[in-house]
Tab-separated table of C-alpha atoms and ligand atoms in Angstrom:
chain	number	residue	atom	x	y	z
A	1	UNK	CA	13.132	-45.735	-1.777
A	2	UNK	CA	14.341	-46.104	2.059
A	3	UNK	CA	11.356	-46.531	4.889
A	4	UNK	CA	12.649	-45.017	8.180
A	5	UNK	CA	13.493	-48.776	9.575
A	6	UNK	CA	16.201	-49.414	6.517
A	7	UNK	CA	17.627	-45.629	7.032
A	8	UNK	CA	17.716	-46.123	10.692
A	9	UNK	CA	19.295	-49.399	10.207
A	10	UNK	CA	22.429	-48.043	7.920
A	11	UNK	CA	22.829	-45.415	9.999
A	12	UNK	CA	23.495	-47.578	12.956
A	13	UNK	CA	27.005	-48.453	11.510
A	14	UNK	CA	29.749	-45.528	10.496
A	15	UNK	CA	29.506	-44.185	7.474
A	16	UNK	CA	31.099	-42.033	4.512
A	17	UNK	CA	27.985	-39.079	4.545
A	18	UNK	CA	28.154	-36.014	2.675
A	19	UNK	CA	25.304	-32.916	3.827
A	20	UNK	CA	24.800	-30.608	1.368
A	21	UNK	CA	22.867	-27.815	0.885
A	22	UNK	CA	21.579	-25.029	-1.036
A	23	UNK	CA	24.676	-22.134	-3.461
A	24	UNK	CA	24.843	-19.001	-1.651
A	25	UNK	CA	23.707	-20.457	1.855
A	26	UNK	CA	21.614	-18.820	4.269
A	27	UNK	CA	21.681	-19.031	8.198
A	28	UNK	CA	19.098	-21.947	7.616
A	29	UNK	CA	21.128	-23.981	4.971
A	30	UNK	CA	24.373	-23.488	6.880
A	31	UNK	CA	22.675	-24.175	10.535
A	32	UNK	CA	20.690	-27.097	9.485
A	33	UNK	CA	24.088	-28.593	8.163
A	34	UNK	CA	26.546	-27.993	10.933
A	35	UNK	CA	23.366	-29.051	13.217
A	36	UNK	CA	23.425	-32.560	11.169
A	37	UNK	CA	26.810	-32.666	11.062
A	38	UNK	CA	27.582	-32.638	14.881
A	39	UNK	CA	24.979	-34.979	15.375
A	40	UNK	CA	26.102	-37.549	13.006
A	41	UNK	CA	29.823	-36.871	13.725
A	42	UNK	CA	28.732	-37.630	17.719
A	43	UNK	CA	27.507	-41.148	16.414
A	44	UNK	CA	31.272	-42.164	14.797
A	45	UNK	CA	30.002	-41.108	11.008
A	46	UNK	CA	32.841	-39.759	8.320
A	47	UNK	CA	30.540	-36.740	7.849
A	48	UNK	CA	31.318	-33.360	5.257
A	49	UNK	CA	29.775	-30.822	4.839
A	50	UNK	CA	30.225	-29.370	1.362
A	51	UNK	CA	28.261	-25.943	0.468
A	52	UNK	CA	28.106	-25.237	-3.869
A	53	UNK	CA	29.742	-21.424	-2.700
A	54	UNK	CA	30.684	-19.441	-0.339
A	55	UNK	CA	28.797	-17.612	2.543
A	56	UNK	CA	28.638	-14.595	4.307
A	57	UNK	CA	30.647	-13.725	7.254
A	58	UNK	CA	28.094	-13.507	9.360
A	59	UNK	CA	27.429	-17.190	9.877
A	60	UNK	CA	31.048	-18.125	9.899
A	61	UNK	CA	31.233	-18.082	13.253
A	62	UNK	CA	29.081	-21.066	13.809
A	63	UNK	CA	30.714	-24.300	15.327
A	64	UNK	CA	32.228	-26.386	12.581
A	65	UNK	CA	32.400	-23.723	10.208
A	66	UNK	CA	36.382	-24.503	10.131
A	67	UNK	CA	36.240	-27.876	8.196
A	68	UNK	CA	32.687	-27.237	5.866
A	69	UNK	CA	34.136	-27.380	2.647
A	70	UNK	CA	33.152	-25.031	-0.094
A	71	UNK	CA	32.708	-26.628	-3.522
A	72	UNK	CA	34.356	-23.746	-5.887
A	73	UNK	CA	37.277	-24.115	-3.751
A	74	UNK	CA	37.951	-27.582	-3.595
A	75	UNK	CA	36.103	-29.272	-6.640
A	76	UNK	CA	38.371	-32.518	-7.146
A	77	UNK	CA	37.655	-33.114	-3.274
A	78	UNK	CA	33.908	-32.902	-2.902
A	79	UNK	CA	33.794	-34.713	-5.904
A	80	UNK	CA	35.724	-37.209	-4.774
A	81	UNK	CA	33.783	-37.726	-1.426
A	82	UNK	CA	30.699	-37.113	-3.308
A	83	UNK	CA	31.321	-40.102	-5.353
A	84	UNK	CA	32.170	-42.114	-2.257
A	85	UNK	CA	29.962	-41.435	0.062
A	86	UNK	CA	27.000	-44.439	1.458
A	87	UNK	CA	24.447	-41.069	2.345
A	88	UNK	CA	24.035	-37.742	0.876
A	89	UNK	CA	21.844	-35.365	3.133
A	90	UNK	CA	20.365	-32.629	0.817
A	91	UNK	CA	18.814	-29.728	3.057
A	92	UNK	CA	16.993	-26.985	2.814
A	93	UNK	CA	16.700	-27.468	-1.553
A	94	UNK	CA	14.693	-29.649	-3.333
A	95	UNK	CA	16.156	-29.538	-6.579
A	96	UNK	CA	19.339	-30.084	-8.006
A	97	UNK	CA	19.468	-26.874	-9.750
A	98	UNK	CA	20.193	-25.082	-6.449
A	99	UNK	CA	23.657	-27.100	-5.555
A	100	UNK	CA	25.035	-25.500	-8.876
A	101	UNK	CA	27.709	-28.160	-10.667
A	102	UNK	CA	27.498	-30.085	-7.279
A	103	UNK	CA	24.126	-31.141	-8.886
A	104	UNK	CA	25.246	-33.668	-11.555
A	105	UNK	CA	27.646	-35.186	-8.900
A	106	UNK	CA	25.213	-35.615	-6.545
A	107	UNK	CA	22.741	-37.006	-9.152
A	108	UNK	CA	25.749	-39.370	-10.304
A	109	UNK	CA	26.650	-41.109	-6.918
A	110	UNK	CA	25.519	-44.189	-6.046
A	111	UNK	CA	24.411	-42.797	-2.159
A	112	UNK	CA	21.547	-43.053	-1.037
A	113	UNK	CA	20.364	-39.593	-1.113
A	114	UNK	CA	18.044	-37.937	1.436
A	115	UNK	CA	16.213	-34.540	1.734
A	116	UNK	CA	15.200	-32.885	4.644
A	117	UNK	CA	13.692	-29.422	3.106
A	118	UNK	CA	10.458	-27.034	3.399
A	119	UNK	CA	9.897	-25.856	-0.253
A	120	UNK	CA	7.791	-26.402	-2.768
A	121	UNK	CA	7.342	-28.863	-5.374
A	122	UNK	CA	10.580	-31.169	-4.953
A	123	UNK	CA	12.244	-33.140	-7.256
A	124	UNK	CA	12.571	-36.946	-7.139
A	125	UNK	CA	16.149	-37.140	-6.829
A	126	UNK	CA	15.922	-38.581	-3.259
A	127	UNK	CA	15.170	-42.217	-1.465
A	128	UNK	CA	14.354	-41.074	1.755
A	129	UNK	CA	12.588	-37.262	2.483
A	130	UNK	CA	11.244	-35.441	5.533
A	131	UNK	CA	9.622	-32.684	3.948
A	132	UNK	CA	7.179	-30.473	5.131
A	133	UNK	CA	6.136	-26.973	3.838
A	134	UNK	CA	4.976	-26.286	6.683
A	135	UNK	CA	7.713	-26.030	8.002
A	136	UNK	CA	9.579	-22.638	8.924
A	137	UNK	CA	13.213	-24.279	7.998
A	138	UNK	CA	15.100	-27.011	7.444
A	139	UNK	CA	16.518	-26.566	10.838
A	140	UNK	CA	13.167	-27.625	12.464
A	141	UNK	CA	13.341	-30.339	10.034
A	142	UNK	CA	16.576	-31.919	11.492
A	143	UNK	CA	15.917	-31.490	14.793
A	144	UNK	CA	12.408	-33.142	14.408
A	145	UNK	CA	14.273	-35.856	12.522
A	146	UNK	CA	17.046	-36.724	15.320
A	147	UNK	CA	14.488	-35.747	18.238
A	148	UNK	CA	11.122	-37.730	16.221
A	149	UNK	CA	12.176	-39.716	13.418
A	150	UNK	CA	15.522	-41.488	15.132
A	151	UNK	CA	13.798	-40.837	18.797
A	152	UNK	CA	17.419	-39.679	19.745
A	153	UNK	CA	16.729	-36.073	21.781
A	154	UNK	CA	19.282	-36.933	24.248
A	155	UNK	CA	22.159	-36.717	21.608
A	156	UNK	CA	21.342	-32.966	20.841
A	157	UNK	CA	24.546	-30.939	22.459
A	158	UNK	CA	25.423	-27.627	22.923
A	159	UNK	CA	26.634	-27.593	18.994
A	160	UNK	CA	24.048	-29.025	17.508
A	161	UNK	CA	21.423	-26.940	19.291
A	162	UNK	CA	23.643	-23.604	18.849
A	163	UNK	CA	23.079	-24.461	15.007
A	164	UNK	CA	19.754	-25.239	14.598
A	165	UNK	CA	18.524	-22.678	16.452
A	166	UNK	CA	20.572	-20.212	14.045
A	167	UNK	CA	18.394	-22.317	11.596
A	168	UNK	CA	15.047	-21.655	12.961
A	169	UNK	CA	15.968	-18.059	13.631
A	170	UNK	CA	17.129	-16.544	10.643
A	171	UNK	CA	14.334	-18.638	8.723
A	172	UNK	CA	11.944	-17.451	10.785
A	173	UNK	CA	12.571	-14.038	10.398
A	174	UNK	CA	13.494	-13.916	14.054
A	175	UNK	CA	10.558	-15.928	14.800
A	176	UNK	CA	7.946	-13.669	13.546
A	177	UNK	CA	6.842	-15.436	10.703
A	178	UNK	CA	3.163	-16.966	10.185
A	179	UNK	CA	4.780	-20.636	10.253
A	180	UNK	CA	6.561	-19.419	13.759
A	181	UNK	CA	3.935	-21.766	15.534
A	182	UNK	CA	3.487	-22.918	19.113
A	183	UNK	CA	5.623	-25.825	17.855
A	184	UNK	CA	8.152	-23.962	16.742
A	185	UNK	CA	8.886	-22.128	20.110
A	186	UNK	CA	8.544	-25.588	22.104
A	187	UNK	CA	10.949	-26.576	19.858
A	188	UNK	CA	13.176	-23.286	20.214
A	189	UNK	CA	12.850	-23.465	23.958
A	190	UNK	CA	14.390	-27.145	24.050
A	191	UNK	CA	17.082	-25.998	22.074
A	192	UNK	CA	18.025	-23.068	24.567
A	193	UNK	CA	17.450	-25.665	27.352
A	194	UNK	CA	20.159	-28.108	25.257
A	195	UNK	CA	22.419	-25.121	25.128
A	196	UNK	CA	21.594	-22.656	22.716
A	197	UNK	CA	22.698	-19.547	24.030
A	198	UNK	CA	20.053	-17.118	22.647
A	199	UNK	CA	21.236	-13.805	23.200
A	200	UNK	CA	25.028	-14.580	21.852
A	201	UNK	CA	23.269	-16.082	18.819
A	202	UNK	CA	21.711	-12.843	17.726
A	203	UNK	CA	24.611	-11.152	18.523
A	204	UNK	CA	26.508	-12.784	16.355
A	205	UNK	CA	24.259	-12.869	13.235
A	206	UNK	CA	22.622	-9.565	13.898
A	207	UNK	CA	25.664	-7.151	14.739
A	208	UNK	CA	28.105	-8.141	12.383
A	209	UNK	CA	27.763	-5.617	10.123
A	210	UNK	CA	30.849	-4.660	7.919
A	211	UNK	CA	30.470	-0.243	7.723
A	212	UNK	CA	30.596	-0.773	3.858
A	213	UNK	CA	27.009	-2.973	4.275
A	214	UNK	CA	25.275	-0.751	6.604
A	215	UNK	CA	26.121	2.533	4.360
A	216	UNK	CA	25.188	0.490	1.436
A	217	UNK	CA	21.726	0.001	3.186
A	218	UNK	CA	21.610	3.195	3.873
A	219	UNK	CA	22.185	3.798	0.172
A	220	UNK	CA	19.571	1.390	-0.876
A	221	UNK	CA	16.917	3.337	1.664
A	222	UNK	CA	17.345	6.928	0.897
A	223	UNK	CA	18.747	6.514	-3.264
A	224	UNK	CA	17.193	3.419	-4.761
A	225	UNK	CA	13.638	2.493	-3.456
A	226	UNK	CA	10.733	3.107	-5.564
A	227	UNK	CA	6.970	2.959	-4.077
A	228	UNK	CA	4.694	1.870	-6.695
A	229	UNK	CA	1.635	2.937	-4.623
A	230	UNK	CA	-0.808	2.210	-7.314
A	231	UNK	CA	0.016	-1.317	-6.929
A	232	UNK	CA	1.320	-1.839	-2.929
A	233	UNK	CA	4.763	-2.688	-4.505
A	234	UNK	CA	7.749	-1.277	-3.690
A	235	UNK	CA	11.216	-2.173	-5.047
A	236	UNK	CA	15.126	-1.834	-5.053
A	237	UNK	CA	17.071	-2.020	-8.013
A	238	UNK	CA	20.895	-2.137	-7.620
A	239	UNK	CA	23.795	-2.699	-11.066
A	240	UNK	CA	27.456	-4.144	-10.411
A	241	UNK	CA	28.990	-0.482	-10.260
A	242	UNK	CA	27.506	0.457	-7.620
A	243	UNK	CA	27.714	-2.925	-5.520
A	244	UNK	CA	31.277	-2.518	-6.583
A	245	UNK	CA	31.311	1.053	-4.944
A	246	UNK	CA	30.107	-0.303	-1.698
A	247	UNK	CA	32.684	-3.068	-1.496
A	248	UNK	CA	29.173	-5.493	-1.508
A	249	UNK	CA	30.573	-8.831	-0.249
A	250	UNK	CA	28.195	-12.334	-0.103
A	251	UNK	CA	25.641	-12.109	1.905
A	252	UNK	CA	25.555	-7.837	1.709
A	253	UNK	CA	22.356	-7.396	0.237
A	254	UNK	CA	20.703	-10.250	1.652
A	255	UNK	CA	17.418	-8.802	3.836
A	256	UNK	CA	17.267	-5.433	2.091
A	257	UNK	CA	14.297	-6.361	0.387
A	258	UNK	CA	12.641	-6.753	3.526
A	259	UNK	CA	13.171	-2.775	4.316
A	260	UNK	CA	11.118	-2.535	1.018
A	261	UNK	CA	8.141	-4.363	2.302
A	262	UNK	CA	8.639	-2.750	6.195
A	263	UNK	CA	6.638	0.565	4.292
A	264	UNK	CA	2.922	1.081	5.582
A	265	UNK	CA	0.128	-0.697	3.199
A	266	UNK	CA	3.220	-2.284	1.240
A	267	UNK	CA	2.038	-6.064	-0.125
A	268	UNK	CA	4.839	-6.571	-2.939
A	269	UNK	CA	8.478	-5.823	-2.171
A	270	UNK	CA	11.590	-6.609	-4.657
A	271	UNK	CA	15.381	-6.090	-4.422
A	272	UNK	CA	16.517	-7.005	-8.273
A	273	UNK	CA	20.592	-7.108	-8.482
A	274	UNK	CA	22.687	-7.425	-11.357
A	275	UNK	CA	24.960	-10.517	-10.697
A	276	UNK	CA	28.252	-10.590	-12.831
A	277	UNK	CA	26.534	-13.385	-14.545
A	278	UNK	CA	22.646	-12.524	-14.543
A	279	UNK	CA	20.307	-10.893	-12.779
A	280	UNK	CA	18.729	-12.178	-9.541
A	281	UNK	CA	15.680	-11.275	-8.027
A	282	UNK	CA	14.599	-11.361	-4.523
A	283	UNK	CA	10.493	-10.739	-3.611
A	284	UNK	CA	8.705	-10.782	-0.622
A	285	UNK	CA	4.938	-10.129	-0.206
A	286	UNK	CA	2.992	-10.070	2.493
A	287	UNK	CA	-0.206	-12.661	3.432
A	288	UNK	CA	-1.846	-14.137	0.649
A	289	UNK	CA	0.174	-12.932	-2.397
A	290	UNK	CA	1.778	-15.302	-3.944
A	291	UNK	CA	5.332	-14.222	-4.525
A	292	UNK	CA	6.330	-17.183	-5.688
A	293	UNK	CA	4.285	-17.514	-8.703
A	294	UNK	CA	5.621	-15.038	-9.968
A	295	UNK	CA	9.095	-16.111	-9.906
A	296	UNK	CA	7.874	-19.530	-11.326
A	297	UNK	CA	5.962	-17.904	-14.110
A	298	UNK	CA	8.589	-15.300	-15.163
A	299	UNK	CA	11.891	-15.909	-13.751
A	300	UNK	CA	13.027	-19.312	-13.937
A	301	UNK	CA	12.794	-19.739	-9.892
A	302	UNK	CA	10.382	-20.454	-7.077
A	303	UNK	CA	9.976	-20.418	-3.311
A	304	UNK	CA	7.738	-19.723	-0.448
A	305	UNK	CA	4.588	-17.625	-1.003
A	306	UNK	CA	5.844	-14.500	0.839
A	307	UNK	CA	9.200	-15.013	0.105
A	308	UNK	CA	10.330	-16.418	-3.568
A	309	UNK	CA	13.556	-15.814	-5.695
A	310	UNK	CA	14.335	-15.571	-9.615
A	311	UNK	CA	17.007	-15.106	-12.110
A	312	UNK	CA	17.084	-13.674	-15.733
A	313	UNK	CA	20.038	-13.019	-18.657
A	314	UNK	CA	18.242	-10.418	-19.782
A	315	UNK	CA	19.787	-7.026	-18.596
A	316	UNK	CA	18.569	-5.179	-15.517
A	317	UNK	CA	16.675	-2.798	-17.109
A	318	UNK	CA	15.077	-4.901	-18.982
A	319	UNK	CA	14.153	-7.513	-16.276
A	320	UNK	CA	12.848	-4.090	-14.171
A	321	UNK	CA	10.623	-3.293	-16.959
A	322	UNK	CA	8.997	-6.981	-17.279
A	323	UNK	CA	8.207	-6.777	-13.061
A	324	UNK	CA	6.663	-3.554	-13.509
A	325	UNK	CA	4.923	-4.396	-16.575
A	326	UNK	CA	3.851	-7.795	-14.392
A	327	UNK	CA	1.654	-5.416	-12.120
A	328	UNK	CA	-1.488	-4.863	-13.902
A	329	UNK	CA	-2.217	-8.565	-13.922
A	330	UNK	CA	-1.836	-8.340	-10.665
A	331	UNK	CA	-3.596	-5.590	-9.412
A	332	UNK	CA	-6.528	-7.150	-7.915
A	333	UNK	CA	-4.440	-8.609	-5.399
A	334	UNK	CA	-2.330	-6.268	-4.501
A	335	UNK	CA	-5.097	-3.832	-3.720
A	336	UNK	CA	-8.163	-5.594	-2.218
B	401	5GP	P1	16.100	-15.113	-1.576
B	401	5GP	O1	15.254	-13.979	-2.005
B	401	5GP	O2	16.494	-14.975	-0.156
B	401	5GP	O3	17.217	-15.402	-2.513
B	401	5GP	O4	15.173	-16.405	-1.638
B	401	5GP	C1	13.935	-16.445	-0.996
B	401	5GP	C2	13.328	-17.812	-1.092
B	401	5GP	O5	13.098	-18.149	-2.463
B	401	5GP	C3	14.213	-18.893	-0.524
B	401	5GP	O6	13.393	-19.751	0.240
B	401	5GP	C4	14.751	-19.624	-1.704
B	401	5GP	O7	14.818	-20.969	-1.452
B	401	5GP	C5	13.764	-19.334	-2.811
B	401	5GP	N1	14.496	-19.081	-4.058
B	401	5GP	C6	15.370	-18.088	-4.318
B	401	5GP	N2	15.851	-18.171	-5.566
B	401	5GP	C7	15.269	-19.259	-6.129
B	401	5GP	C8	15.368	-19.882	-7.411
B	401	5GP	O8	16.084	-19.441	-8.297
B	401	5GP	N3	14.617	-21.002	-7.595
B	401	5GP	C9	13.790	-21.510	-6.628
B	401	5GP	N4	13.075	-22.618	-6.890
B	401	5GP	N5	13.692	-20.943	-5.411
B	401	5GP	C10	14.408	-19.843	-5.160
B	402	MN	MN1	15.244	-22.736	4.736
């Protein structure tokens, strides 16, 4: 392990760093990174940033997006600078399993490896962490770790602020989640002050729709939601024809779920999605139901409380069948 004084103390001298984070990023993986990235690049660092996949369009507009390098693209390169790297930064995953074949590189390098993440139950892959569930993204987690940890607020630019704040926003739910605290906006407000420009930010994540995604939505809404009332639940069920039909790109159906659990008196939502190589599930649930057991217990996966993800090779009906069969068990909850 690394204490703060040893980290701060390599760091003081340019180095080969990798920052990684989780396959299919989100505006929180992706934000946290770049935000990293400018900052360490500022300080005369080699620094890459190398996602396991692609991401959606949406969040390619972000500065720095031009030379993150995506691992399915270039394997023999990350693995190369994998390998060579002095410091991996892992953020916003806790476990290996969520860098996909990056994983057993990462694992394989002789950096010194360090998390900066906000889930659950981490691994002990890394020699340095700042890790707090608490937390409501990685994002907050970097800039407390260049503002706090390396007491460095004055080298937080216009870049690295645009990106974290893309971060904290999209993790956040547009800050209206329960872990949105006081904190969180003082936090927020110094990165508009550092030169976060709010309103283009939102813009740029919010109304980027493709017309395929928004009819697909639309689709979603009015063909393939099912209320459970009995049990609060409500859920979305979509197979590879029909994301097929819609022209469904990464990053489509991310946030549909949410539309599930947007229904009056609604405590369980779930968009399950047949993959071309299994089928994912995405729940959200709403105060103290905990979404996220159930995607430990049944679905190989994990997450926050309200909002947890899964996976399954069995085939989509069949994985519908087990959540609805789930239900009973759960009833209590759901309904008191
Ligand atoms: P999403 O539904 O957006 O894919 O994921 C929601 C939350 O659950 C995210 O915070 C994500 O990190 C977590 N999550 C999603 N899929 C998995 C999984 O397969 N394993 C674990 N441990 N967490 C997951
Ligand atoms: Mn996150």
């Amino acid at each position: 392990m690394l204490n703060l004084a040893e980290l701060k103390e390599i760091l003081a001298q340019p180095k080969n760093i990798v920052i990684t984070t989780h396959h299919k990023p989100d505006g929180d993986a992706l934000g946290s990174s770049l935000g990293l990235w400018h900052y360490l690049r500022q300080k005369q660092h080699h620094v890459q940033v190398i996602t396991p996949t692609d991401y959606p369009d949406f969040l390619a507009w972000m500065p720095g997006n031009a030379d993150v390098i995506i691992y399915t693209d270039k394997k023999e390169l990350s693995a190369q600078l994998v390998a060579q790297a002095d410091l991996i930064f892992c953020l916003d995953f806790n476990s290996l399993s969520r860098i996909n074949g990056l994983g057993e590189l990462v694992q394989a390098s002789p950096a010194k490896k360090i998390m900066i993440d906000h889930h659950l139950d981490p691994e002990n892959f890394d020699d340095f962490r700042h890790w707090d569930t608490r937390a409501c993204s990685a994002a907050q987690l970097v800039y407390e770790f260049i503002a706090q940890l390396l007491g460095d607020k004055n080298s937080i630019d216009a870049d690295v602020s645009t990106c974290l704040y893309t971060g904290i926003m999209t993790d956040s739910g547009s800050f209206r989640f329960p872990n949105t605290t006081s904190n969180v906006h003082r936090i927020t407000a110094d990165l508009i002050d550092l030169g976060a420009d709010n309103a283009e930010i939102h813009q740029a994540v919010y109304n980027h729709s493709s017309e395929n995604r928004l009819r697909f939505l639309g689709y979603c809404l009015s063909n393939k939601l099912e209320v459970l009332h009995e049990y609060n639940t409500a859920l979305i069920t979509v197979n590879q024809k029909e994301l097929k039909q819609f022209d469904s790109n990464t990053g489509d159906t991310e946030g549909i779920v949410n539309y599930a659990l947007s229904i009056d008196g609604i405590r369980l939502a779930a968009f399950i999605v047949e993959r071309k190589d299994k089928i994912k599930l995405s729940l959200r649930s709403t105060g103290t139901f905990p979404a996220n057991e159930i995607c430990k217990n049944y679905f190989h996966g994990g997450g926050h409380r309200n909002a947890a993800g899964g996976q399954s090779e069995d085939t989509l009906e069949q994985v519908v069948h087990q959540f609805k069969t789930l239900l009973p068990e759960y009833k209590n909850l759901l309904t008191k």
